[in-house]
Tab-separated table of C-alpha atoms in Angstrom:
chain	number	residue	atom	x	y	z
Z	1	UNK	CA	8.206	2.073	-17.988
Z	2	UNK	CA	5.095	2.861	-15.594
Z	3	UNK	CA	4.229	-0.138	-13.194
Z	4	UNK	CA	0.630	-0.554	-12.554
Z	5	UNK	CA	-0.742	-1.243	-8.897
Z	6	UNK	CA	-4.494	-1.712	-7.634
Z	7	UNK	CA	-5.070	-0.850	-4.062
Z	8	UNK	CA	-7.434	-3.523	-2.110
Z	9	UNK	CA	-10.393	-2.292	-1.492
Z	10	UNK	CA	-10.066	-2.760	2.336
Z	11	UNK	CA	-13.352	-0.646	3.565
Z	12	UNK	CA	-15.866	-2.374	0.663
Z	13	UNK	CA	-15.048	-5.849	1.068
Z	14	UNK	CA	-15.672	-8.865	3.862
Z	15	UNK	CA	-13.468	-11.246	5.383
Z	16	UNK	CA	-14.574	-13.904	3.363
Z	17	UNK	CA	-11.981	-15.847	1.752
Z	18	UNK	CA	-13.838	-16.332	-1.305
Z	19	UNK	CA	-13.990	-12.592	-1.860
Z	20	UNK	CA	-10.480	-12.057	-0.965
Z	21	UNK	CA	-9.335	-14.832	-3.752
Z	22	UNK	CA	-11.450	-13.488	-6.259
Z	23	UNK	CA	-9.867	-10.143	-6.243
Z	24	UNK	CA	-6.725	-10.826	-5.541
Z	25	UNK	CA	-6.536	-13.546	-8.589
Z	26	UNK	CA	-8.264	-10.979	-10.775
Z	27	UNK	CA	-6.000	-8.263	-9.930
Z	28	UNK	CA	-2.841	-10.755	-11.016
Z	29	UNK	CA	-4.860	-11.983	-14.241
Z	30	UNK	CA	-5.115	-8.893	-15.386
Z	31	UNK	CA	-1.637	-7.433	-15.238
Z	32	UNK	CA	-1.410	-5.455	-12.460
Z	33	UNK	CA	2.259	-6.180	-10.849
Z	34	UNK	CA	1.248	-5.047	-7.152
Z	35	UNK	CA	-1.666	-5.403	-4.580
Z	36	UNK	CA	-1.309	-2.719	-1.660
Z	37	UNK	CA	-3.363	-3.472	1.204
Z	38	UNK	CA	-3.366	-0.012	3.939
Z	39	UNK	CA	-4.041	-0.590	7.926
Z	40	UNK	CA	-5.539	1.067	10.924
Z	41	UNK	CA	-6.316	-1.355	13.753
Z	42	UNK	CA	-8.497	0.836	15.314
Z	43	UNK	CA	-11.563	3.393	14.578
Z	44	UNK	CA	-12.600	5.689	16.783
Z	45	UNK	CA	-15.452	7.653	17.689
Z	46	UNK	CA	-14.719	10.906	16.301
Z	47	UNK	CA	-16.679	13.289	18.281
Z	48	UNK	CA	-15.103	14.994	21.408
Z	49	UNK	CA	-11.323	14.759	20.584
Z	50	UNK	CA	-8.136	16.580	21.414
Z	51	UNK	CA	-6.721	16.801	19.130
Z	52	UNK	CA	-9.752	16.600	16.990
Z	53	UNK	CA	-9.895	13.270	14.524
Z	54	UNK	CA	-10.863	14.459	11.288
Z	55	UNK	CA	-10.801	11.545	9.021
Z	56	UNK	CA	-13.071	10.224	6.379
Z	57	UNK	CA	-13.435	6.913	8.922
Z	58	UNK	CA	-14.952	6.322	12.363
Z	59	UNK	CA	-15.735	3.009	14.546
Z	60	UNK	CA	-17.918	1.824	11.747
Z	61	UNK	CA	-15.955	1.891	9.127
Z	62	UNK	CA	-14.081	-1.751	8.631
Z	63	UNK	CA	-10.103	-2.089	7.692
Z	64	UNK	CA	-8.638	-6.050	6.854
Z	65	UNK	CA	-5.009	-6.321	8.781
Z	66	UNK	CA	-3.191	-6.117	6.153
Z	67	UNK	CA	-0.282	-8.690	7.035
Z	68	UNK	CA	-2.430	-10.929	7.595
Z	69	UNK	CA	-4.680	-10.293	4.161
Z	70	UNK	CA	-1.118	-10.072	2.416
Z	71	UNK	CA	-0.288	-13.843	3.850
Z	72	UNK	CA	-3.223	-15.521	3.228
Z	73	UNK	CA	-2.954	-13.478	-0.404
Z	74	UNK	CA	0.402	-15.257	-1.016
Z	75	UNK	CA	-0.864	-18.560	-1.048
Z	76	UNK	CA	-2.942	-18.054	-3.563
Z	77	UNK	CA	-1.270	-16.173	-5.975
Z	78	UNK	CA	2.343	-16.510	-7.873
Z	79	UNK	CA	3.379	-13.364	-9.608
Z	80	UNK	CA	1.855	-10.566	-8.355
Z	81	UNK	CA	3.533	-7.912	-5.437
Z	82	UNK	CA	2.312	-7.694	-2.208
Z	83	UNK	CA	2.551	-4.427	-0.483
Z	84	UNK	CA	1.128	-2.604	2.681
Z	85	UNK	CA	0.612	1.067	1.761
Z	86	UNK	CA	1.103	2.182	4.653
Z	87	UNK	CA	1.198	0.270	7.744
Z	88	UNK	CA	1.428	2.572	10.790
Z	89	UNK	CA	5.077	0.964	11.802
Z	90	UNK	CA	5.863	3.058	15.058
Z	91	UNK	CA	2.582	1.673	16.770
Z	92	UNK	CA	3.637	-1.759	16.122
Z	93	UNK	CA	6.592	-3.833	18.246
Z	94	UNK	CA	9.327	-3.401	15.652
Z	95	UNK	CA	10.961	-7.298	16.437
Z	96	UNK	CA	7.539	-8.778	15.500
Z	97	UNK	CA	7.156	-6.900	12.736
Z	98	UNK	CA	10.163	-8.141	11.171
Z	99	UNK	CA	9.145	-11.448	12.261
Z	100	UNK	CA	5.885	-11.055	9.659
Z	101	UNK	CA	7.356	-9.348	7.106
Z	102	UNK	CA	10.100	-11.573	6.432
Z	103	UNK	CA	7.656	-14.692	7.028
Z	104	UNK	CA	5.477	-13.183	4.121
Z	105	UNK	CA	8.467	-12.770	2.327
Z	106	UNK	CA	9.414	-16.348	2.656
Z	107	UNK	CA	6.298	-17.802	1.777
Z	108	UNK	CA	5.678	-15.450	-1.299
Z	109	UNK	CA	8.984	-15.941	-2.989
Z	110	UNK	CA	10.214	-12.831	-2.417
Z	111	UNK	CA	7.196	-10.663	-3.503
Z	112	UNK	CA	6.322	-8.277	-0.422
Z	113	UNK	CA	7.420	-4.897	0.227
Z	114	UNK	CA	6.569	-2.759	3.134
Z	115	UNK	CA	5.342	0.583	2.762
Z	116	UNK	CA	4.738	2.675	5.905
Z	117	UNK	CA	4.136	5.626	7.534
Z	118	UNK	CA	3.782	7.355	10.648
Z	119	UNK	CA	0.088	7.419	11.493
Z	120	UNK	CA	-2.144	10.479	12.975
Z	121	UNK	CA	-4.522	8.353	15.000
Z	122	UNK	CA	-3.803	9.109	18.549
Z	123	UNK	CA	-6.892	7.283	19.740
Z	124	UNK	CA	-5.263	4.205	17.915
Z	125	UNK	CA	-2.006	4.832	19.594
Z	126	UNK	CA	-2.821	4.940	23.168
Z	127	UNK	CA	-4.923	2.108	22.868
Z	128	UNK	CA	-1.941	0.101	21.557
Z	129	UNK	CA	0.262	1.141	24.207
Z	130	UNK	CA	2.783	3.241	22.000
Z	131	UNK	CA	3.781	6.717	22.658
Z	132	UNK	CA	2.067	9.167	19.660
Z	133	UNK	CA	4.486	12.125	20.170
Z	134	UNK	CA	7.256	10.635	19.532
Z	135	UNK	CA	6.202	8.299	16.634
Z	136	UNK	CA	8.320	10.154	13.801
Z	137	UNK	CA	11.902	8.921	15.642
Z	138	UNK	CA	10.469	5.972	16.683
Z	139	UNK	CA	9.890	4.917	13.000
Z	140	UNK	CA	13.258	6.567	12.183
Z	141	UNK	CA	14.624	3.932	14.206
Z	142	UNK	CA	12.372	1.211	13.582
Z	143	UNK	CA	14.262	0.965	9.992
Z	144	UNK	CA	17.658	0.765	11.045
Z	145	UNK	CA	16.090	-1.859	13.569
Z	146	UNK	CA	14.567	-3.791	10.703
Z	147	UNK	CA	17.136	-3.728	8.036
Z	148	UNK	CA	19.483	-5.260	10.558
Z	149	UNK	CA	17.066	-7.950	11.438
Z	150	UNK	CA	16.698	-9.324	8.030
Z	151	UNK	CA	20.182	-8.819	7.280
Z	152	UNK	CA	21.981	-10.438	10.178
Z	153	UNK	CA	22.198	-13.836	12.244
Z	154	UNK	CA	22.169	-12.141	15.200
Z	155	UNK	CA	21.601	-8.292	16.594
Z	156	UNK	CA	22.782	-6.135	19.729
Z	157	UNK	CA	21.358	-3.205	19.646
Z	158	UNK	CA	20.629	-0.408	21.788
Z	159	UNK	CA	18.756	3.209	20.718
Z	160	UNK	CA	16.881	5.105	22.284
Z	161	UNK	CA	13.130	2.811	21.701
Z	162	UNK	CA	14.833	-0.966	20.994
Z	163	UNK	CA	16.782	-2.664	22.816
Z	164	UNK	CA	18.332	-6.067	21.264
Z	165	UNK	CA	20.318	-7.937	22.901
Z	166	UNK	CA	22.598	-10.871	20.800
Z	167	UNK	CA	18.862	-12.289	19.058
Z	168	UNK	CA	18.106	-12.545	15.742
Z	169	UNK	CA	14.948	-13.371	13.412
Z	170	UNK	CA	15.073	-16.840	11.477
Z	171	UNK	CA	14.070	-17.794	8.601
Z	172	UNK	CA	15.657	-14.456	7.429
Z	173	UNK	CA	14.430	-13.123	4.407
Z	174	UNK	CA	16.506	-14.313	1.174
Z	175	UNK	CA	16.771	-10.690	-0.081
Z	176	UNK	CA	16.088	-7.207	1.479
Z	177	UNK	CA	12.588	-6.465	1.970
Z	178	UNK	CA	11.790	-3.046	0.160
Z	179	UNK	CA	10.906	-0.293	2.580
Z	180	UNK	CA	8.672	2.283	0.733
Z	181	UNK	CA	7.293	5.170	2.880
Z	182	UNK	CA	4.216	7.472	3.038
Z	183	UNK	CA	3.171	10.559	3.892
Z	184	UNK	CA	1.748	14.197	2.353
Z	185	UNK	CA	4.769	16.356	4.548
Z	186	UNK	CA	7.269	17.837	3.879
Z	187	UNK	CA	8.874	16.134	6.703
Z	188	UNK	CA	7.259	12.328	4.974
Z	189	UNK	CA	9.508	13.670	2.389
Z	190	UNK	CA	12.615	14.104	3.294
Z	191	UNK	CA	12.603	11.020	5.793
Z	192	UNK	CA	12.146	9.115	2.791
Z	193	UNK	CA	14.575	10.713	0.673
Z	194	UNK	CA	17.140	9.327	3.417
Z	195	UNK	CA	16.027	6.138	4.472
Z	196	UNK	CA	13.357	4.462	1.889
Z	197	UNK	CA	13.359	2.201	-0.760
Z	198	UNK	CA	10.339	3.782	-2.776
Z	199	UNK	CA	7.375	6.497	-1.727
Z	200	UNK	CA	3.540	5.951	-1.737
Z	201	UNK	CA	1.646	8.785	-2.356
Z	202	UNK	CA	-2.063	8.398	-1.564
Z	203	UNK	CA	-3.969	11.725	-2.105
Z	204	UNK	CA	-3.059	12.776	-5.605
Z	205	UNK	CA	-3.960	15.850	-7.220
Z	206	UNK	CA	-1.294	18.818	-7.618
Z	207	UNK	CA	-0.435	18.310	-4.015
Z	208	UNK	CA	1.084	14.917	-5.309
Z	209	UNK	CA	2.286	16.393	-8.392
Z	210	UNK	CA	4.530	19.437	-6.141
Z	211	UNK	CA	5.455	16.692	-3.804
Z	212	UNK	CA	6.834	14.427	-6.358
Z	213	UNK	CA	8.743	16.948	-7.499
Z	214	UNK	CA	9.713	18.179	-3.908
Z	215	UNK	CA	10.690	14.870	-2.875
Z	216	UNK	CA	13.275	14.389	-5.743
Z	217	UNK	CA	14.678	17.615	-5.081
Z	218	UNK	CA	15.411	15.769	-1.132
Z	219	UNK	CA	16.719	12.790	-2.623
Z	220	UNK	CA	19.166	14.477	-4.752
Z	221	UNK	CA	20.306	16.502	-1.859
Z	222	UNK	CA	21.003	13.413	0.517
Z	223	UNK	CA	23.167	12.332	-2.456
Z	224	UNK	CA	21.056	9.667	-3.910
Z	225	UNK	CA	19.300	9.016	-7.113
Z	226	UNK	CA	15.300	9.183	-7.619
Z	227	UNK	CA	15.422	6.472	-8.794
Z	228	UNK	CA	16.386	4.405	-5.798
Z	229	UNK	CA	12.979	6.285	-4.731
Z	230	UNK	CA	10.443	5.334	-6.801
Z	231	UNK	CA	6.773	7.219	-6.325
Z	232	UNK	CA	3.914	5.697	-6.977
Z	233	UNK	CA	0.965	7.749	-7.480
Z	234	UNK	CA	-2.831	6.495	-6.134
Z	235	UNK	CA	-5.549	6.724	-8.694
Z	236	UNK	CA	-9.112	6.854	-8.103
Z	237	UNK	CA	-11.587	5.354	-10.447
Z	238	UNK	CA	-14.373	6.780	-9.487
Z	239	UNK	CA	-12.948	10.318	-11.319
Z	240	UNK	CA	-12.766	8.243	-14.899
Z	241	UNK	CA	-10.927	8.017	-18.208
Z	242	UNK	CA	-10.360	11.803	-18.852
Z	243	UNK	CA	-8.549	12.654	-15.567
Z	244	UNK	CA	-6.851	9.169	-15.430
Z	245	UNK	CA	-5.273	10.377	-18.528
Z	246	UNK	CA	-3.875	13.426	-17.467
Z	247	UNK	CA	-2.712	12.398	-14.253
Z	248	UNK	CA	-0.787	10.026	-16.240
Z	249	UNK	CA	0.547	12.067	-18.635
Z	250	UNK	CA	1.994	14.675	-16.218
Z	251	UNK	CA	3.076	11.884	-13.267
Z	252	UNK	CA	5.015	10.239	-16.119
Z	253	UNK	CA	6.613	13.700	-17.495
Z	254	UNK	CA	7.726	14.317	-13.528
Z	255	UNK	CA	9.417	11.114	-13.361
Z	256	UNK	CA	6.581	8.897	-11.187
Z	257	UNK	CA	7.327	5.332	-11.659
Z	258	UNK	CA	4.124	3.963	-10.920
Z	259	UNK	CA	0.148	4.194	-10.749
Z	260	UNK	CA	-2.455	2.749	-8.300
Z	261	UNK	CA	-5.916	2.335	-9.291
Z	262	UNK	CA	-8.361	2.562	-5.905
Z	263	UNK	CA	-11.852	1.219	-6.359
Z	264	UNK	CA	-12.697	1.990	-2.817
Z	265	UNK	CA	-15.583	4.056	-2.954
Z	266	UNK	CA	-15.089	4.713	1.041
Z	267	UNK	CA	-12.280	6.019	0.305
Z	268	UNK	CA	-12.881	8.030	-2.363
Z	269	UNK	CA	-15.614	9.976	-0.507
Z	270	UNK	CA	-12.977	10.443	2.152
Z	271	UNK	CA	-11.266	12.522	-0.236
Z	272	UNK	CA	-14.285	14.326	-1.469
Z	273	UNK	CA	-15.014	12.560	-4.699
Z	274	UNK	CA	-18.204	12.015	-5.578
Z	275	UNK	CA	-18.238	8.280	-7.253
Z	276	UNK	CA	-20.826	5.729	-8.251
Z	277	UNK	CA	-20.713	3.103	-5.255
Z	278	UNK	CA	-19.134	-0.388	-5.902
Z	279	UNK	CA	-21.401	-2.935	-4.124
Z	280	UNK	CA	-19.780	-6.714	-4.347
Z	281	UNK	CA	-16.002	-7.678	-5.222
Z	282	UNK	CA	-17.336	-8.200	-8.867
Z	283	UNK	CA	-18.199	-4.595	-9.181
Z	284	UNK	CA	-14.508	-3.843	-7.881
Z	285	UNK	CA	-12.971	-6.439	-10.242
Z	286	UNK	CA	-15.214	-5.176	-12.981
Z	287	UNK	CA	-13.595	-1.986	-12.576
Z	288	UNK	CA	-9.739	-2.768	-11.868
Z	289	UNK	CA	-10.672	-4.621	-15.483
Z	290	UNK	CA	-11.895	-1.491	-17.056
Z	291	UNK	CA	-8.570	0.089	-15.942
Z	292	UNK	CA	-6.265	-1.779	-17.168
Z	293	UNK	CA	-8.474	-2.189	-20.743
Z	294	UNK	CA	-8.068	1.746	-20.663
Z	295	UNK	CA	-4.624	1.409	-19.584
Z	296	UNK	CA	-3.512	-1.211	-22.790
Z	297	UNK	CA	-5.457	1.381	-24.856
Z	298	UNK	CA	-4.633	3.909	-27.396
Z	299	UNK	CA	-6.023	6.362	-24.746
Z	300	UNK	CA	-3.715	5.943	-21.930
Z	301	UNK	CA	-0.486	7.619	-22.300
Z	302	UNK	CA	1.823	4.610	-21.676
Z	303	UNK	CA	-0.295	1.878	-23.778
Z	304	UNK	CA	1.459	-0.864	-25.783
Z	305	UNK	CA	1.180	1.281	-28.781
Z	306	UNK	CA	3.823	3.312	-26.984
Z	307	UNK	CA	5.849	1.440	-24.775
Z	308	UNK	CA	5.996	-2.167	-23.758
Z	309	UNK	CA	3.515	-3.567	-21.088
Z	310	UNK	CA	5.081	-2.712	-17.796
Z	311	UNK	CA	4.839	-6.368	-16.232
Z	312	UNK	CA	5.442	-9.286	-18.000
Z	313	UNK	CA	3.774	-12.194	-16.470
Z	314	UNK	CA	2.590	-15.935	-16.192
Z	315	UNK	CA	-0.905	-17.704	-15.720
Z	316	UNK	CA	0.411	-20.876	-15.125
Z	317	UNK	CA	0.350	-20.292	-11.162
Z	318	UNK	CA	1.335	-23.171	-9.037
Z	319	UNK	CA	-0.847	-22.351	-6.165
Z	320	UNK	CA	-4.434	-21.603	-7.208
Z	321	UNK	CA	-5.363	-22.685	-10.415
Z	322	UNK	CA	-7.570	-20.212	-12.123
Z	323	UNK	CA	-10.486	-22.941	-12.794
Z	324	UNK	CA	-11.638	-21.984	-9.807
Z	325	UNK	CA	-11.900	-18.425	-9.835
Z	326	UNK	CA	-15.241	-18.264	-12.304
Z	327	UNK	CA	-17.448	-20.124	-9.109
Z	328	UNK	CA	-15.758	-18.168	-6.762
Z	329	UNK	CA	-16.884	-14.469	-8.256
Z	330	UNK	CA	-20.143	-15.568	-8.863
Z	331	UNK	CA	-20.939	-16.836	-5.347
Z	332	UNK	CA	-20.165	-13.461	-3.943
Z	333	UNK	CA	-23.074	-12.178	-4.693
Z	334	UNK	CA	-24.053	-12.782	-0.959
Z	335	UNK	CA	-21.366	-10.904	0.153
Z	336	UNK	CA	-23.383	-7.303	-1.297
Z	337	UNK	CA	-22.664	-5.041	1.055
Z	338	UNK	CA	-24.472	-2.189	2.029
Z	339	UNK	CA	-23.511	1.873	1.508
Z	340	UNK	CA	-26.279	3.331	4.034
């Protein structure tokens, strides 16, 4: 059964809590089962590097912290998932960040996961203090680090990047916190096919579709199943109906357990799409609406006419109650952002 995720649209929308609410309440209303929010803390001027920075994003371009974004989401929602996809975890102090996951954790009811990755911004990295060379063992370690901080009252620990010594995190989470991974390496790979609880990949197209298929091949050869690996696959709706529906069809005949829908039109000009611009947080909701329409129709290949929705849910949320969400779209019309 395919889950269905919606990324947040991180580089269209404002730090305005009305905004934030609107989608994130839409998104749940609607049926999707997870909101991933991805992170840099930094852009960079681009010009003049070594190594050279070659991303779609510079100093200008604006990225929510997404821990932060994910905790304010939880209070304001009931059902839905709340991911980061990825954080950059080895530029980060790894006690803290056990600290905030497992505090989001608490106060969501168990709904986060954390999906992460290594980074390639060494701009971002220096000016955070951390070592970028090394970032790949750092993370390594950063996991073991974790998983013993939400398991245990208390830790001693020495590796080579953490020391611990006797301390522990409390409140502990109630229940491990899901560690998905991402990456487009071969080495992203098979990190995750020993270490993670599930696998974001970002990119799509048949680099996705070989890596899927690359990635179960690690998993199976670590001695696990792919299953305790889930992949989801990022979808961008700029590219419409047509190729939705056969990235679909073949991500389900590899095995992918799950789909995001991105509305970002940032980011889908990072990736060389060509897409009609989404201006205000209704255009974005109007869209992650027209997705999962398609998805529940006889178009998509895993509608209810042949398989059962993929998240059953409840609108009777105990946090925000929903009467509010019709004044809250329409007064974002301020919020219209620009695209020059």
């Amino acid at each position: 059964m395919l889950g269905r995720s919606v990324v947040f649209p991180s580089q269209d929308l404002p730090a305005d809590p009305g905004v934030v609410i609107a989608f994130g309440q839409a998104a749940e209303d609607l049926g999707y089962s997870r909101v991933i929010v991805y992170d840099h803390v930094l852009g960079a001027v681009q010009e003049g590097r070594t190594p050279a920075l070659t991303a779609g994003y510079d100093e200008m371009v604006p990225f929510h912290e997404p821990l932060t974004l994910l905790a304010f989401l939880s209070a304001v929602t009931s059902t839905i998932e709340l991911a980061t996809g990825v954080l950059v975890a080895p530029q980060r102090q790894t006690a803290l960040l056990a600290k905030q996951a497992a505090e989001i954790a608490g106060l969501s009811g168990g709904r986060f996961a954390l999906g992460i990755g290594i980074g390639w911004n060494h701009v971002e990295f220096e000016a955070l203090g951390i070592s970028f060379r090394d970032r790949a063992a750092r993370m390594e370690e950063q996991i073991e680090v974790l998983r013993q901080l939400w398991r245990n009252p208390t830790v001693d620990f020495r590796g080579r990047f953490h020391r611990i010594d006797r301390a522990g995190v409390v409140p502990r989470p109630a229940q491990d916190i899901p560690i998905l991974m991402g990456g487009r390496t071969t080495a992203s790979l098979r990190r995750a096919a020993r270490l993670a609880d599930g696998f974001l990949f970002a990119f799509g197209g048949d680099e996705t579709f070989r890596q899927l298929v690359e990635l179960n091949q690690a998993v199976r050869q670590v001695g696990r199943d792919p299953a305790d690996v889930p992949a989801e696959m990022y979808l961008s709706y700029g590219v419409g109906p047509e190729s939705w529906a056969a990235d679909q069809q073949r991500w389900t005949e590899l095995g992918g357990a799950r789909m995001a829908i991105r509305t970002s039109t940032s980011s889908a000009s990072a990736l060389g799409l060509d897409v009609r611009p989404l201006r205000t947080v209704d255009d974005h909701i109007a869209a992650i609406d027209e997705f999962a329409q398609w998805w529940s129709s006889g178009d998509s290949p895993v509608s209810p006419d042949r398989q059962n929705d993929d998240h059953e849910r409840s609108i009777d949320h105990a946090h925000a109650p929903r009467s509010t969400l019709t004044s809250l779209r329409g007064s974002t019309e301020r919020n219209r952002l620009s695209t020059s």
